Short mmCIF file of C-alpha atoms and ligand atoms in Angstrom, two decimals:
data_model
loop_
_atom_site.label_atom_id
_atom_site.label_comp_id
_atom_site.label_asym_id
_atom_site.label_seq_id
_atom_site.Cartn_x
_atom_site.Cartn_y
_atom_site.Cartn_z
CA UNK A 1 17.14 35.01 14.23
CA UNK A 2 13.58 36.56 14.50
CA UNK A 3 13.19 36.39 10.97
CA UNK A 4 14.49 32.87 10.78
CA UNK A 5 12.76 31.39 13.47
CA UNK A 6 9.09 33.01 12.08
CA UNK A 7 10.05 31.34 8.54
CA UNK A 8 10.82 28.03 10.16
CA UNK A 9 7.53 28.21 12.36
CA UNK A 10 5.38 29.41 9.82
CA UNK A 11 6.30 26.18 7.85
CA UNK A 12 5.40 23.84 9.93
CA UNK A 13 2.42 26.36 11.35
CA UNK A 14 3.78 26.44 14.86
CA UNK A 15 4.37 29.26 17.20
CA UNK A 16 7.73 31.09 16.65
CA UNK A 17 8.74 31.93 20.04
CA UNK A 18 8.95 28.12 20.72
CA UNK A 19 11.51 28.13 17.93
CA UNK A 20 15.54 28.48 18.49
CA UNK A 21 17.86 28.31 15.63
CA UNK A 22 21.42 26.68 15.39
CA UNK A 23 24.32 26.38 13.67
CA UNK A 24 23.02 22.68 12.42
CA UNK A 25 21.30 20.46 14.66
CA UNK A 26 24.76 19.02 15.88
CA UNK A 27 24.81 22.46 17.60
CA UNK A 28 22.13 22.20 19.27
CA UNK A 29 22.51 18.47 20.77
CA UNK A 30 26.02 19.56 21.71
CA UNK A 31 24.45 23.03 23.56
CA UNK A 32 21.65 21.10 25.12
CA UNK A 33 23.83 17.80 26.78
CA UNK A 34 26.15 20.77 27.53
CA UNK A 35 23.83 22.85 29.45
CA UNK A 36 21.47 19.98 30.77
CA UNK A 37 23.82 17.33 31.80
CA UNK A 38 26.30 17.57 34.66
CA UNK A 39 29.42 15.57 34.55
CA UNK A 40 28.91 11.63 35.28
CA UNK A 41 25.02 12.54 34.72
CA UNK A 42 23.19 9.98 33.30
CA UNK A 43 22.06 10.19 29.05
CA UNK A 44 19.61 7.27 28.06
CA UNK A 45 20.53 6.11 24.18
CA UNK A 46 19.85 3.79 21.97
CA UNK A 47 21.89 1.21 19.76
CA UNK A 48 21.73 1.77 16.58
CA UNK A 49 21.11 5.37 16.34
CA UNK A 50 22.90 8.95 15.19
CA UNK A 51 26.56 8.74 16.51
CA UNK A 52 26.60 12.10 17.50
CA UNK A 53 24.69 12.23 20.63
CA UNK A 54 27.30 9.60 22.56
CA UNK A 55 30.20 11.60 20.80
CA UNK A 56 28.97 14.78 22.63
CA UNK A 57 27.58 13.03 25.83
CA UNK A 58 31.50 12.04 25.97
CA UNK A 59 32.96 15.73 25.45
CA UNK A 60 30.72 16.35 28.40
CA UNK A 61 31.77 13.83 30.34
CA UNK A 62 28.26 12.44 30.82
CA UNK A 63 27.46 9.08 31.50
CA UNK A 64 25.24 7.22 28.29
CA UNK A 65 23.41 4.49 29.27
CA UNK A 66 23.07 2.26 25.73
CA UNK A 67 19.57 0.53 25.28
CA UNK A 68 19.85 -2.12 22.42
CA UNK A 69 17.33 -2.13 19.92
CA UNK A 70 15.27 -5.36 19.81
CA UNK A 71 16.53 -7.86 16.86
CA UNK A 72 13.91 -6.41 14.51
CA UNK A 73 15.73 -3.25 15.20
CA UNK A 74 12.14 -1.28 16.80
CA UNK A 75 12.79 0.66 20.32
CA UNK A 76 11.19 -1.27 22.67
CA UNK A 77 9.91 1.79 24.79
CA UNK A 78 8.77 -0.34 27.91
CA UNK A 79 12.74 -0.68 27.96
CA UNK A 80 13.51 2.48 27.30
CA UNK A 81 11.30 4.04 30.60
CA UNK A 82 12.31 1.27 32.71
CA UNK A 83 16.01 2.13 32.15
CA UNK A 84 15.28 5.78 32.76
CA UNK A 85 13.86 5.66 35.96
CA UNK A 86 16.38 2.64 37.24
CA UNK A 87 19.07 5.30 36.33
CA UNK A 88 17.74 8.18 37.32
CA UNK A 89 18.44 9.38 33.91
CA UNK A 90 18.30 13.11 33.65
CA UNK A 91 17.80 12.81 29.42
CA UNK A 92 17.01 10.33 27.10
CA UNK A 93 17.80 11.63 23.20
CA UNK A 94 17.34 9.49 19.91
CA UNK A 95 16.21 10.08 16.84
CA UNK A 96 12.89 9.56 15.35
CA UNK A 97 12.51 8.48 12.32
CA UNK A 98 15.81 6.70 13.14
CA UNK A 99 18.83 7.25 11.28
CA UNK A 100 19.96 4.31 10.12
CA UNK A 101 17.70 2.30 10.64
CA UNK A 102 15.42 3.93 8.53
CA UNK A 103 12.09 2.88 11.47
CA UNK A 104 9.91 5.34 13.10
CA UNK A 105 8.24 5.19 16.41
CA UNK A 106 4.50 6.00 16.25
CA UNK A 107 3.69 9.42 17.85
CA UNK A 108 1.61 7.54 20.63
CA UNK A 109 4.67 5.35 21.82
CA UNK A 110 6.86 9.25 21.95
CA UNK A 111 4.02 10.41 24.16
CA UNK A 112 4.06 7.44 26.55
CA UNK A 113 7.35 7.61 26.86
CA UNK A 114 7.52 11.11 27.27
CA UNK A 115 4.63 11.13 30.11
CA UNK A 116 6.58 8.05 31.51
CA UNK A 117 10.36 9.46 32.76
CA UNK A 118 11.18 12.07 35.08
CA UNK A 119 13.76 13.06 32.39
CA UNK A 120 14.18 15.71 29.36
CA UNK A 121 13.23 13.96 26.06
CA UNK A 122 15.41 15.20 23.33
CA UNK A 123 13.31 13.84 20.25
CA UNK A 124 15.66 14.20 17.30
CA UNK A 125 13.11 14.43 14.20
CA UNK A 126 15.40 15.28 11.29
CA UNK A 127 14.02 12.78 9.26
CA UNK A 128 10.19 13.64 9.47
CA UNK A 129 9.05 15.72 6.94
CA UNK A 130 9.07 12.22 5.34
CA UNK A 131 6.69 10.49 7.65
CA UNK A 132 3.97 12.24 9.52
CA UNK A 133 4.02 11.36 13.35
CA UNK A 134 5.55 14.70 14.55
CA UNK A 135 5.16 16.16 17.64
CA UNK A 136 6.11 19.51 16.75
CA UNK A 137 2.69 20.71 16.86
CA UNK A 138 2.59 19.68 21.20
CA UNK A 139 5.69 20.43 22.34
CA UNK A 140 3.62 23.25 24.55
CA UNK A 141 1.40 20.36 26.13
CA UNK A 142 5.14 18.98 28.21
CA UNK A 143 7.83 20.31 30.40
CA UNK A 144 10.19 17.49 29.49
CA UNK A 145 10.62 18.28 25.58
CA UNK A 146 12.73 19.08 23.07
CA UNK A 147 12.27 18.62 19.29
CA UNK A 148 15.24 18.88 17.18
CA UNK A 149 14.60 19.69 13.16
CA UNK A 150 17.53 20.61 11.07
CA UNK A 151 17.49 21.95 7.16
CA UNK A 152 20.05 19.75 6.43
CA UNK A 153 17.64 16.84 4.87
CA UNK A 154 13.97 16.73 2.99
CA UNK A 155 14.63 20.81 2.45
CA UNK A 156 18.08 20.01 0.99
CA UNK A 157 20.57 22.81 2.93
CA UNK A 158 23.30 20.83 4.85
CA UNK A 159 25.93 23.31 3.81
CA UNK A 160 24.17 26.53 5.12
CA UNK A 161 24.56 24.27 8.52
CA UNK A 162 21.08 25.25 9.75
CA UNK A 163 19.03 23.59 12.66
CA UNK A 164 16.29 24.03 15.16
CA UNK A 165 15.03 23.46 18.56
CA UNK A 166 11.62 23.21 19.28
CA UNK A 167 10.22 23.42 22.96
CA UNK A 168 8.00 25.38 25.38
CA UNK A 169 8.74 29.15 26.45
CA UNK A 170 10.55 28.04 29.71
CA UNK A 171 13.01 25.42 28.31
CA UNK A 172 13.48 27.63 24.58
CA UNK A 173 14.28 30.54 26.89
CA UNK A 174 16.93 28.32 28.76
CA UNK A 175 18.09 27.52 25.20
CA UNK A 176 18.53 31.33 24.07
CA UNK A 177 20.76 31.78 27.51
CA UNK A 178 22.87 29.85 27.10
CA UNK A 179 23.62 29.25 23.06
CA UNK A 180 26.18 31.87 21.97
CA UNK A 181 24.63 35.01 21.00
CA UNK A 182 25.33 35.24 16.76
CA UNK A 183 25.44 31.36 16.68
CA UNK A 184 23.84 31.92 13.43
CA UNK A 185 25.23 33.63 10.59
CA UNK A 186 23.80 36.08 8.11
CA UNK A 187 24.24 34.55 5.38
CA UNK A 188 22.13 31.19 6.54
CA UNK A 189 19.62 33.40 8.14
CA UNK A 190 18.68 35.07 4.83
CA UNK A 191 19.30 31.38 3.10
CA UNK A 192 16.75 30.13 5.51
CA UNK A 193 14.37 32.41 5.41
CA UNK A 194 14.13 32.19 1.61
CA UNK A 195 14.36 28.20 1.90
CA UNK A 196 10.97 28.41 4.03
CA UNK A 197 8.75 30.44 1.91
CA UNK A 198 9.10 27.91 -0.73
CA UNK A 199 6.54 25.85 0.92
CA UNK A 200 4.87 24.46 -1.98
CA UNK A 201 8.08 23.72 -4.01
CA UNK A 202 9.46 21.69 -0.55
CA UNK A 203 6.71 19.33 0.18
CA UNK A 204 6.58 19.17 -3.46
CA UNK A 205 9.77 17.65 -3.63
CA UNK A 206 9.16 15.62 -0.70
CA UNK A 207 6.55 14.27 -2.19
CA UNK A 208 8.48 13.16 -5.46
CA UNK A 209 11.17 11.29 -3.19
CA UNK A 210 8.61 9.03 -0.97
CA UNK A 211 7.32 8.49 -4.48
CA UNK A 212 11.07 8.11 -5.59
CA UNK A 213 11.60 5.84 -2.40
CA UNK A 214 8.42 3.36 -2.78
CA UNK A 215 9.89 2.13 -6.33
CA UNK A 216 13.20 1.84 -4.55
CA UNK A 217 11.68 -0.12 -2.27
CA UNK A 218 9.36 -2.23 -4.18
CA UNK A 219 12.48 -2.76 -5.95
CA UNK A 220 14.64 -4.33 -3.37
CA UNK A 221 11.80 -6.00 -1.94
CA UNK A 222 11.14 -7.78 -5.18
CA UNK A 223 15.12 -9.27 -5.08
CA UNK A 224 14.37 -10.22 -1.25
CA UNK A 225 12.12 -12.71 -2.73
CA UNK A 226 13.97 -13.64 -5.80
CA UNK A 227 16.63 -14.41 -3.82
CA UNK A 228 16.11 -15.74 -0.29
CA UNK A 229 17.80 -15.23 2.30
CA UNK A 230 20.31 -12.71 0.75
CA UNK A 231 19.00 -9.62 2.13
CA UNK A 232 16.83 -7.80 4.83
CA UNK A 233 15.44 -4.32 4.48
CA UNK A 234 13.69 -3.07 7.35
CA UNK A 235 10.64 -0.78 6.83
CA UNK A 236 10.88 3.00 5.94
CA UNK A 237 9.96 6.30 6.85
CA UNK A 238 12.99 7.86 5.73
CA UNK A 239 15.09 9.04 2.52
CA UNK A 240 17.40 5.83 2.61
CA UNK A 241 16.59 1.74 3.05
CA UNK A 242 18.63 0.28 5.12
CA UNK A 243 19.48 -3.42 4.19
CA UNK A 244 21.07 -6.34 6.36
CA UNK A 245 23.16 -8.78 4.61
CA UNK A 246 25.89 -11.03 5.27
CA UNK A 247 27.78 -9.70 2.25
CA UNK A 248 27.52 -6.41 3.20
CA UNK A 249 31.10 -5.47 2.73
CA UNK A 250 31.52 -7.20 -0.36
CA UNK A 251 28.43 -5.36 -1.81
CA UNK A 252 29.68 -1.84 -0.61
CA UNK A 253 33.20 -3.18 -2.53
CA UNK A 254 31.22 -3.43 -5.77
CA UNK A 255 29.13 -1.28 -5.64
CA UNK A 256 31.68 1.65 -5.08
CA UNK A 257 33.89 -0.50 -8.23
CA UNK A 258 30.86 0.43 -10.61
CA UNK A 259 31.19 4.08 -9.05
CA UNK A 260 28.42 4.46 -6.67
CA UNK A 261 29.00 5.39 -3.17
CA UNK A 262 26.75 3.49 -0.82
CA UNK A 263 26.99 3.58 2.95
CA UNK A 264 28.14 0.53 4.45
CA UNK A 265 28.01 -0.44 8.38
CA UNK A 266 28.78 -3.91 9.44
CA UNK A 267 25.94 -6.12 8.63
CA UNK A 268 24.12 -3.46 6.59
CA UNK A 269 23.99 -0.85 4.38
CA UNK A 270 22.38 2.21 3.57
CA UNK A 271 21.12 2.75 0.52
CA UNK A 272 19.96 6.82 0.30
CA UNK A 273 17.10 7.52 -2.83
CA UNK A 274 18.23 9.04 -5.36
CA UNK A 275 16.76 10.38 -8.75
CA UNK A 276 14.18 7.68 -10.30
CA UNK A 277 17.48 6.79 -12.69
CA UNK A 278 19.55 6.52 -9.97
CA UNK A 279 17.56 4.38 -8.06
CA UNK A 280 17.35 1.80 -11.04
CA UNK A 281 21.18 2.30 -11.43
CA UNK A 282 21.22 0.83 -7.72
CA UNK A 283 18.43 -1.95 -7.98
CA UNK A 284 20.51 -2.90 -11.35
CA UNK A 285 23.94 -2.96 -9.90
CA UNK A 286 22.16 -4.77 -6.46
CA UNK A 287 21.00 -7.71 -8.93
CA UNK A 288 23.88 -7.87 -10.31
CA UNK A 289 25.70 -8.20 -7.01
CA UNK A 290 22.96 -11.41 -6.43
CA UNK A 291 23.77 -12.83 -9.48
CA UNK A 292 27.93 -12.90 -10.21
C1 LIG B 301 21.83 14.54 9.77
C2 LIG B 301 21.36 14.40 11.14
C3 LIG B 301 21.56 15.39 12.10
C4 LIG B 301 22.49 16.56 11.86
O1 LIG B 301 21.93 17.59 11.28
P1 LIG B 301 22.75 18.95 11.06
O2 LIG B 301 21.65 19.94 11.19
O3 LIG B 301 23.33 18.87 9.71
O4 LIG B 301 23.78 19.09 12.14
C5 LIG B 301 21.02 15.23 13.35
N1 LIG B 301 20.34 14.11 13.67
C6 LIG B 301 20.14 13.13 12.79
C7 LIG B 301 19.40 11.91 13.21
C8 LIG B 301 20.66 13.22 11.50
O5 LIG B 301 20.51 12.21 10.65
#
């Protein structure tokens, strides 16, 4: 995946031999919990977060250790070291911005905690190309960390299943040992590769969705106030809001009645941008739901 790997790092203007490619980012969490993590080893999360990581920690028979988010839903990461080194966990993985809850920790909080456990970091940042507190650009500065990217959100290519690692020469070399050697397929190498030289057109469009996403959210934000205590969206630095609301399921219900498909979990929901018209299709049909 020379090619692949050079298109991918000359995106984001990083190095390409700190760059290994995988069949989707799910891949690569699976590969690295498989190849880090011993059975009964210990695997810091945190509630809510990406299902996957516990899904795979299980398949390898590795032992999570959940931290729960504080009530606002922010990773406390105070927390988060002092259950790492109580444990003597030997990786800590979330994701950052966080999927679903739509938050991001600031790049200084990452480095503390980073600096802070005697454990491999797995930093999960599919969702940054829409804030801007990456650490892709330092991952050569620790021995402790991985960056996971994956095509499959801001640059639009879930189907070509398509993800990276990002980490120094010693740990990306581990990676290429052990990941199976055509893990990547033709086809999405040449699919990539194209993807990534349409720099311009990319941030482009990333561009038009935070612009997509503030009217979204100014949107909701005005029914917050119109009608209180109805709804809570969090803050975002991602493509979705996510909203809390004790009618949650009867929101999702009517919602999916008028023929839109939002995604509903418990107490909230997820509410992905769309196309400006979409967006006003939701906000319209999200009144509505306020005022039957
Ligand atoms: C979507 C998503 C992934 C999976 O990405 P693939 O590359 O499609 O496997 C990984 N992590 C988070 C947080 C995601 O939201």
């Amino acid at each position: 995946c020379t090619q692949l790997c050079k298109a991918f790092a000359d995106y984001y203007s990083i190095d390409h031999k700190l760059v290994t490619a995988g069949n989707g980012s799910d891949e690569l969490i699976s590969l690295i919990i498989t190849a880090f993590l011993m059975k009964g080893e210990k695997v810091v999360t945190v509630k809510p977060d990406f299902s996957m990581y516990q899904f795979y920690a299980s398949l390898s028979e590795a032992q999570c250790v959940v931290v729960e988010k504080e009530e606002d839903l922010s990773i406390s990461v105070d927390q988060l070291i002092t259950t790492c080194i109580k444990e003597s966990a030997k990786m800590v993985i979330f994701s950052n911005p966080c999927n679903p809850t739509s938050l991001g920790l600031h790049a200084d909080e990452v480095r503390r905690l980073i600096r802070c456990v005697n454990a491999l970091v797995v930093l999960d940042e599919a969702y940054m190309d829409f804030w801007d507190q990456s650490l892709l650009g330092e991952v050569e500065q620790y021995d402790n960390l991985i960056i996971l990217r994956t095509s499959s959100k801001a640059v639009g290519g879930a189907a070509i299943r398509l993800g990276f690692a990002v980490s120094n020469p010693m740990i990306t070399k581990a990676l290429r040992a052990v990941k199976s050697p055509y893990n990547v397929n033709t086809f999405t190498q040449q699919a990539g590769i194209r993807l990534f030289s349409h720099k311009e057109e990319l941030q482009d469009a990333c561009r038009q969705l935070i612009s997509a996403r503030e009217e979204l959210y100014q949107g909701i934000l005005k029914l917050e106030k119109q009608f209180p205590n109805r709804l809570h969206m969090y803050p975002t630095c991602t493509n979705f809001v996510f909203l809390k609301m004790e009618q949650a399921r009867e929101a999702f219900d009517f919602f999916l009645e008028q023929g839109v498909a939002i995604r509903f979990m418990g107490l909230y929901l997820r509410i992905t941008v769309g196309s400006p018209a979409e967006n006003r299709e939701a906000l319209r049909l999200l009144r509505d739901f306020f005022n039957r």
